[in-house]
GROMACS .gro file of C-alpha atoms in nm:
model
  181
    1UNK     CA    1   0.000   0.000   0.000
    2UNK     CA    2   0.119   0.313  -0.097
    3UNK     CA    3   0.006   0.671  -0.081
    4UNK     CA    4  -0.064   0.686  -0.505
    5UNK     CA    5  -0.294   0.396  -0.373
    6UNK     CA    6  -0.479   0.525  -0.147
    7UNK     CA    7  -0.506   0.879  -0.379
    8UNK     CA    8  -0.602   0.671  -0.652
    9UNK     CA    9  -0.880   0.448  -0.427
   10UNK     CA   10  -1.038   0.787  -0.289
   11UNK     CA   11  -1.022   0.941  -0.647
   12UNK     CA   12  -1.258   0.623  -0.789
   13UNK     CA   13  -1.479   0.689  -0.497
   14UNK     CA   14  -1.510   1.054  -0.511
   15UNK     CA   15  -1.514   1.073  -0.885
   16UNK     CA   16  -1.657   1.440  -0.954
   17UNK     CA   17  -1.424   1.631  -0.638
   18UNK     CA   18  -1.178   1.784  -0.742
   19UNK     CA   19  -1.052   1.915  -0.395
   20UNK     CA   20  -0.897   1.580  -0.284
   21UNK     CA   21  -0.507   1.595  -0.276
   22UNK     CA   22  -0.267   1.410  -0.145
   23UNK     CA   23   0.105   1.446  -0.101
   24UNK     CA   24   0.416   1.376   0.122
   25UNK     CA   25   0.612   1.617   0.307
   26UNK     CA   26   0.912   1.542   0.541
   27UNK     CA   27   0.836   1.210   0.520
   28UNK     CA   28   0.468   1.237   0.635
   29UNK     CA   29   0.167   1.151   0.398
   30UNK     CA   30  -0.073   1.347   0.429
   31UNK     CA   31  -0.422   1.417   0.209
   32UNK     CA   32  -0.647   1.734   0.207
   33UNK     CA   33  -1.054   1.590   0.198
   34UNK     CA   34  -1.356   1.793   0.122
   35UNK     CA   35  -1.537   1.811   0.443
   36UNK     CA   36  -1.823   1.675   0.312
   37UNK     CA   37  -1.634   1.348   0.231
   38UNK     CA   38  -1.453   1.331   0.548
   39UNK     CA   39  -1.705   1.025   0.664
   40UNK     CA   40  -1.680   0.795   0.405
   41UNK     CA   41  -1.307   0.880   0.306
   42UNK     CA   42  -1.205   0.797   0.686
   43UNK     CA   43  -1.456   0.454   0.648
   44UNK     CA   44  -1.267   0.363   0.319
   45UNK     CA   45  -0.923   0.432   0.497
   46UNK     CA   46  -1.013   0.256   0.816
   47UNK     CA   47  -1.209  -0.122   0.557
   48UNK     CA   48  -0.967  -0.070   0.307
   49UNK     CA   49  -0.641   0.045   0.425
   50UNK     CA   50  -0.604  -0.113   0.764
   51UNK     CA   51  -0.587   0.259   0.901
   52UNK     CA   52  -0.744   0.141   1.226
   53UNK     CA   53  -0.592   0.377   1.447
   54UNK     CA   54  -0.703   0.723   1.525
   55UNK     CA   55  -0.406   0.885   1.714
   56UNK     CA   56  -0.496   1.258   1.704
   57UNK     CA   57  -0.749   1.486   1.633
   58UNK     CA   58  -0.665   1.843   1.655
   59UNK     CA   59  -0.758   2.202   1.540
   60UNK     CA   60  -0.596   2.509   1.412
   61UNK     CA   61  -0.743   2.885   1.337
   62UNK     CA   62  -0.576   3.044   1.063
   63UNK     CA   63  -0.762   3.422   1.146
   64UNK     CA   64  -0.434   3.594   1.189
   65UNK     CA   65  -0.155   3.375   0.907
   66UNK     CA   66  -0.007   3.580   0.672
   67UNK     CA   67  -0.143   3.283   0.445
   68UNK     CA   68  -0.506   3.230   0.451
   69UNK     CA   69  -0.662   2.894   0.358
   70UNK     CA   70  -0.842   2.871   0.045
   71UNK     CA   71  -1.213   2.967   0.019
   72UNK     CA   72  -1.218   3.189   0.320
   73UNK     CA   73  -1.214   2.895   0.532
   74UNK     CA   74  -1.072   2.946   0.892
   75UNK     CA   75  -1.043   2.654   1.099
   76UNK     CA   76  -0.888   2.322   0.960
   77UNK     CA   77  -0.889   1.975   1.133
   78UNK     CA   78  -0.637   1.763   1.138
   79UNK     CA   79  -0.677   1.360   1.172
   80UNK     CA   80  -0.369   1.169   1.235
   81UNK     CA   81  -0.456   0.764   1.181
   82UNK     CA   82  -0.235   0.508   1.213
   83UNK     CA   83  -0.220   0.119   1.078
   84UNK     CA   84  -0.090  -0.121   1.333
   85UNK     CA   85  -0.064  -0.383   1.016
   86UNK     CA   86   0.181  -0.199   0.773
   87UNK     CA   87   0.304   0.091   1.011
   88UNK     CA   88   0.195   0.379   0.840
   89UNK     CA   89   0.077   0.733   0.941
   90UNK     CA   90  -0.155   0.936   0.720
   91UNK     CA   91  -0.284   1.266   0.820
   92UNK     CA   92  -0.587   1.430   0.706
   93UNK     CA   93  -0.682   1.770   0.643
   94UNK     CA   94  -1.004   1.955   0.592
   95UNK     CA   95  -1.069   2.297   0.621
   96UNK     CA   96  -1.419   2.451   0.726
   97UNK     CA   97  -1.555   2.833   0.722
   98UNK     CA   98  -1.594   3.033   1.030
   99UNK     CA   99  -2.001   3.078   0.925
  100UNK     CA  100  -2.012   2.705   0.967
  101UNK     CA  101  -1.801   2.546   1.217
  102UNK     CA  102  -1.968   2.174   1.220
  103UNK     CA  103  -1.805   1.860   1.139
  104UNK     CA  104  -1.901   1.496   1.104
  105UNK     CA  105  -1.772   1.306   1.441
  106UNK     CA  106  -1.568   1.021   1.356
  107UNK     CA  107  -1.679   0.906   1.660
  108UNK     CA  108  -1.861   0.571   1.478
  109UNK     CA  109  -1.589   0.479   1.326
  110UNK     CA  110  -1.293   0.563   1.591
  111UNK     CA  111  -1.428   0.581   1.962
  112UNK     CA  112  -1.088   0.738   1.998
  113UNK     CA  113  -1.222   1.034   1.837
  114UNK     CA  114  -1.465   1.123   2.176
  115UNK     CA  115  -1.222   1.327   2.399
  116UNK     CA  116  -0.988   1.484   2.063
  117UNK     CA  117  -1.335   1.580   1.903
  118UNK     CA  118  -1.481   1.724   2.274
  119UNK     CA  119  -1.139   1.903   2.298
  120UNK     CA  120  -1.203   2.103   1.980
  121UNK     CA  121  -1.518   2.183   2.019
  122UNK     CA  122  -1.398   2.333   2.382
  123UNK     CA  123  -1.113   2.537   2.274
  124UNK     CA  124  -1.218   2.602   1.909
  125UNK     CA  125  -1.593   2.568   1.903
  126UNK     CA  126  -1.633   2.331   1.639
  127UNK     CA  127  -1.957   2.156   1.644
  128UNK     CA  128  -1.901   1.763   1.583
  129UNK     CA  129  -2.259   1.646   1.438
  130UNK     CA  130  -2.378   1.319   1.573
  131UNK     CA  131  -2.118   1.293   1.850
  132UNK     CA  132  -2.284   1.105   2.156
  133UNK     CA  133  -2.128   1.330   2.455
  134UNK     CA  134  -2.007   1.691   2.265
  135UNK     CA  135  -2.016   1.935   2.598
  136UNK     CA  136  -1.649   2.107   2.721
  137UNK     CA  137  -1.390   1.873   2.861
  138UNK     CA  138  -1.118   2.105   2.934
  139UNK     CA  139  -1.346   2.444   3.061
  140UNK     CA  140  -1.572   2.432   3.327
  141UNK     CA  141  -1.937   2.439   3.145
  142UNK     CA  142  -2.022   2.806   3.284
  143UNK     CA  143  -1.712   2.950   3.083
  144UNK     CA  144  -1.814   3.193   2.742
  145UNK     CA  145  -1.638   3.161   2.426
  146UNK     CA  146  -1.334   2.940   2.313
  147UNK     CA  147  -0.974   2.996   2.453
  148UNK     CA  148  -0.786   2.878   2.144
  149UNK     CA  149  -0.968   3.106   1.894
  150UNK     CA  150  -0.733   3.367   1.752
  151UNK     CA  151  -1.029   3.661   1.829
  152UNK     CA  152  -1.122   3.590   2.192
  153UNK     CA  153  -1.085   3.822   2.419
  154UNK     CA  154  -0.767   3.731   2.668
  155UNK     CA  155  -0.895   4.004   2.901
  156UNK     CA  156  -1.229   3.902   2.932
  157UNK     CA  157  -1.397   3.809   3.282
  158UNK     CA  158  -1.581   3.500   3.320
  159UNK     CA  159  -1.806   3.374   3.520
  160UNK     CA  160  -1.699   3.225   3.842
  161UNK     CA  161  -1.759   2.855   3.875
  162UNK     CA  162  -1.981   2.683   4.113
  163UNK     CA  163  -1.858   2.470   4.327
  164UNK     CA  164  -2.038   2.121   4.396
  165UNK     CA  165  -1.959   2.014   4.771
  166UNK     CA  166  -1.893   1.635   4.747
  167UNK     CA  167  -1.967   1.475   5.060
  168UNK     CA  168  -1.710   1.358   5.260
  169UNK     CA  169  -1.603   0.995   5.241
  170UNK     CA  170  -1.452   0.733   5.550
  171UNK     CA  171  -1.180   0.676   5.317
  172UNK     CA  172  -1.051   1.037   5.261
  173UNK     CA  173  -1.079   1.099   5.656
  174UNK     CA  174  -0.857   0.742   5.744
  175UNK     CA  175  -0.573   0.933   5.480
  176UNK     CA  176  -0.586   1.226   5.653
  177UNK     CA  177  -0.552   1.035   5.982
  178UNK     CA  178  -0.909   1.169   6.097
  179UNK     CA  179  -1.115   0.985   6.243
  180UNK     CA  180  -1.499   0.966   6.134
  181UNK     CA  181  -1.804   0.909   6.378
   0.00000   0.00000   0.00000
């Protein structure tokens, strides 16, 4: 399996796109997916190409690069699989506009995508469509806006955060060297 084969296999099943790329780059594969096809591409990588490994899942906002991405797109997503059966690494880009930050969750095919996908959405915003837990992991849930994004506002107040008292337990007293009645 090479990379030309896996182009070539996503070129037959995409036909009519003419966004799909792929290329390699300091010896790193990578290939740039609509994100419309991001679902089925990952499905055909996963069946196909023994890529049954999703290792990372991560987020960038290109608001302030001297480079924009294409379209006027802002945020792109990066999926790094891996295939425990021939060794290989692909990453996967797709790009998506800052009027529509939503995503499919690759949650169905990679449960490894929960926490990677929950951590965008946190710091970035990006709304992962049929994920089955998308609510912060990182930020507490009273916290407005998204840390990572190039335009929030660093100086901005938030909320404070309520504090749930959790009872208190025999065990934690016996560390302590307390004793309980």
């Amino acid at each position: 399996m090479s990379l030309e084969d896996i182009k070539q296999r996503l070129k037959k099943e995409f036909a009519n796109d003419k966004t799909l790329l792929a290329w390699s780059e300091r010896g790193r594969d990578y290939a740039f997916i609509a994100r419309d096809k991001i679902l089925n591409a990952a499905a055909i990588l996963r069946d196909e190409f023994a890529f049954d490994f999703l290792m990372d899942l991560f987020c960038v906002d290109y608001l302030t690069y001297s480079t924009p991405l294409p379209d006027g797109d802002r945020y792109e997503i990066i999926t790094h699989l891996y295939s425990s059966k021939t060794n290989e690494r692909l990453f996967i880009k797709t790009y998506y506009s800052a009027d529509d930050p939503s995503a499919e969750s690759l949650t169905g095919l990679y449960p490894a995508a929960n926490w990677f996908e929950r951590e965008a959405f946190d710091m970035y915003g990006i709304i992962f469509k049929n994920h089955p837990d998308l609510r912060r992991i990182l930020m507490y849930d009273g916290f407005e806006g998204h840390p990572l994004r190039k335009d929030y506002d660093i100086k901005k107040r938030q909320p404070l955060a309520v504090l749930i008292k959790k009872e208190r337990s025999v065990f934690e007293d016996e560390l302590r060297g307390e004793k309980f009645e």
